[in-house]
Amino acid sequence: QDSPNNLRHEVDARSGNLARSQAPLQLEPLRLAIDQRLLLAQAVARAKWNARAVIEDLPREALVIHAAVEQGAALGLPGDWIDAVFRAQIEASKTVQRELFAQWRAQQVDRFDDAPDLARTVRPELDRLTAQILRSMRDNQTALRDPAGKADVARALGVLEARTLSPAAVEQALAPF
Ligand SMILES: C=C(O[C@@H]1C=C(C(=O)O)C=C[C@H]1O)C(=O)O
């Protein structure tokens, strides 16, 4: 109740910084969804490794972006913003996958016993995360698009479990924010 966060907002309110006190950042759902999407790249990579498939699937990428832009429009989100955010998530996912493939090639991994089904299991989960990312973008649209709030947003989103997997991928995923 008296968390540093609440105290900070009280101080802001008393000093007349109402805009800020009325709109505390609620970026935890967005942070989690971005993190989960990146972590899922491990499952994607395993499925592709077992199938001897290539990492990049441009028709699927176009579908992901198209669906996100359409769903985002229904939530009142601008298409160019959605486009940039999802292109970044896709590039980040491919970075994780490429790094894993490089490791597995070096270790001469043959096949995994426990690779998930990409189309039936993993992609539906990615689609669910797309919806979650869009909802939290809608819920925090003002804060996320305010250039003055960049540092706060970066702090709120910055700690991702996926960083242990690939710091480079995390940088890519967070770049549009
Ligand atoms: C995650 C995948 O790998 C790549 C990344 C994609 C994504 O992040 O949505 C889509 C297609 C692929 O280029 C996938 O194939 O589903």
Tab-separated table of N, CA, C and O and ligand atoms in Angstrom, residues 37 44 48 55-58 60-61 64 89-90 93-94 97 118 123 126, ligand 1:
chain	number	residue	atom	x	y	z
A	37	ARG	N	6.662	-13.992	-25.623
A	37	ARG	CA	6.786	-14.178	-27.075
A	37	ARG	C	8.224	-14.521	-27.456
A	37	ARG	O	8.476	-15.402	-28.273
A	44	VAL	N	9.775	-22.586	-31.042
A	44	VAL	CA	9.722	-22.452	-32.506
A	44	VAL	C	10.988	-23.062	-33.110
A	44	VAL	O	10.931	-23.845	-34.068
A	48	LYS	N	11.428	-26.246	-35.721
A	48	LYS	CA	12.035	-26.091	-37.047
A	48	LYS	C	13.287	-26.943	-37.194
A	48	LYS	O	13.575	-27.478	-38.263
A	55	ILE	N	14.452	-20.874	-40.742
A	55	ILE	CA	13.928	-20.044	-39.650
A	55	ILE	C	12.919	-19.023	-40.170
A	55	ILE	O	11.836	-18.857	-39.607
A	56	GLU	N	13.285	-18.352	-41.254
A	56	GLU	CA	12.435	-17.244	-41.724
A	56	GLU	C	11.296	-17.766	-42.606
A	56	GLU	O	11.520	-18.498	-43.556
A	57	ASP	N	10.076	-17.338	-42.244
A	57	ASP	CA	8.884	-17.718	-43.000
A	57	ASP	C	8.127	-16.428	-43.331
A	57	ASP	O	7.312	-15.945	-42.542
A	58	LEU	N	8.438	-15.862	-44.500
A	58	LEU	CA	7.903	-14.541	-44.849
A	58	LEU	C	6.382	-14.508	-44.994
A	58	LEU	O	5.751	-13.552	-44.522
A	60	ARG	N	4.195	-16.266	-43.336
A	60	ARG	CA	3.673	-16.254	-41.954
A	60	ARG	C	3.893	-14.875	-41.317
A	60	ARG	O	3.025	-14.351	-40.638
A	61	GLU	N	5.056	-14.266	-41.573
A	61	GLU	CA	5.307	-12.930	-41.018
A	61	GLU	C	4.267	-11.929	-41.520
A	61	GLU	O	3.738	-11.119	-40.742
A	64	VAL	N	1.076	-12.480	-39.669
A	64	VAL	CA	1.154	-11.999	-38.280
A	64	VAL	C	0.958	-10.489	-38.241
A	64	VAL	O	0.169	-9.961	-37.455
A	89	GLN	N	9.203	-7.495	-32.958
A	89	GLN	CA	9.052	-8.763	-32.228
A	89	GLN	C	9.490	-9.937	-33.113
A	89	GLN	O	10.103	-10.896	-32.642
A	90	ILE	N	9.156	-9.850	-34.396
A	90	ILE	CA	9.500	-10.921	-35.334
A	90	ILE	C	11.016	-10.990	-35.528
A	90	ILE	O	11.617	-12.071	-35.494
A	93	SER	N	12.532	-12.510	-32.504
A	93	SER	CA	12.316	-13.954	-32.461
A	93	SER	C	13.309	-14.686	-33.366
A	93	SER	O	13.869	-15.725	-32.990
A	94	LYS	N	13.545	-14.117	-34.548
A	94	LYS	CA	14.490	-14.759	-35.472
A	94	LYS	C	15.917	-14.696	-34.938
A	94	LYS	O	16.710	-15.612	-35.164
A	97	GLN	N	16.191	-17.541	-32.541
A	97	GLN	CA	16.234	-18.803	-33.288
A	97	GLN	C	17.585	-19.007	-33.977
A	97	GLN	O	18.147	-20.103	-33.959
A	118	LEU	N	4.653	-26.795	-34.356
A	118	LEU	CA	4.663	-25.349	-34.627
A	118	LEU	C	3.261	-24.819	-34.958
A	118	LEU	O	2.795	-23.861	-34.346
A	123	ARG	N	2.262	-21.633	-32.741
A	123	ARG	CA	1.731	-20.435	-33.396
A	123	ARG	C	0.419	-19.948	-32.767
A	123	ARG	O	0.242	-18.728	-32.621
A	126	LEU	N	1.499	-17.914	-29.952
A	126	LEU	CA	2.018	-16.618	-30.416
A	126	LEU	C	0.857	-15.682	-30.755
A	126	LEU	O	0.901	-14.482	-30.446
B	1	LIG	C1	8.141	-17.423	-34.906
B	1	LIG	C2	8.372	-17.885	-36.139
B	1	LIG	O1	9.590	-17.622	-36.826
B	1	LIG	C3	9.768	-16.419	-37.567
B	1	LIG	C4	9.219	-15.310	-36.779
B	1	LIG	C5	7.866	-15.052	-36.858
B	1	LIG	C6	7.168	-14.366	-35.722
B	1	LIG	O2	7.860	-13.890	-34.816
B	1	LIG	O3	5.921	-14.309	-35.710
B	1	LIG	C7	7.135	-15.475	-37.993
B	1	LIG	C8	7.726	-16.183	-38.996
B	1	LIG	C9	9.161	-16.547	-38.970
B	1	LIG	O4	9.857	-15.739	-39.890
B	1	LIG	C10	7.393	-18.734	-36.836
B	1	LIG	O5	7.772	-19.292	-37.871
B	1	LIG	O6	6.266	-18.869	-36.356
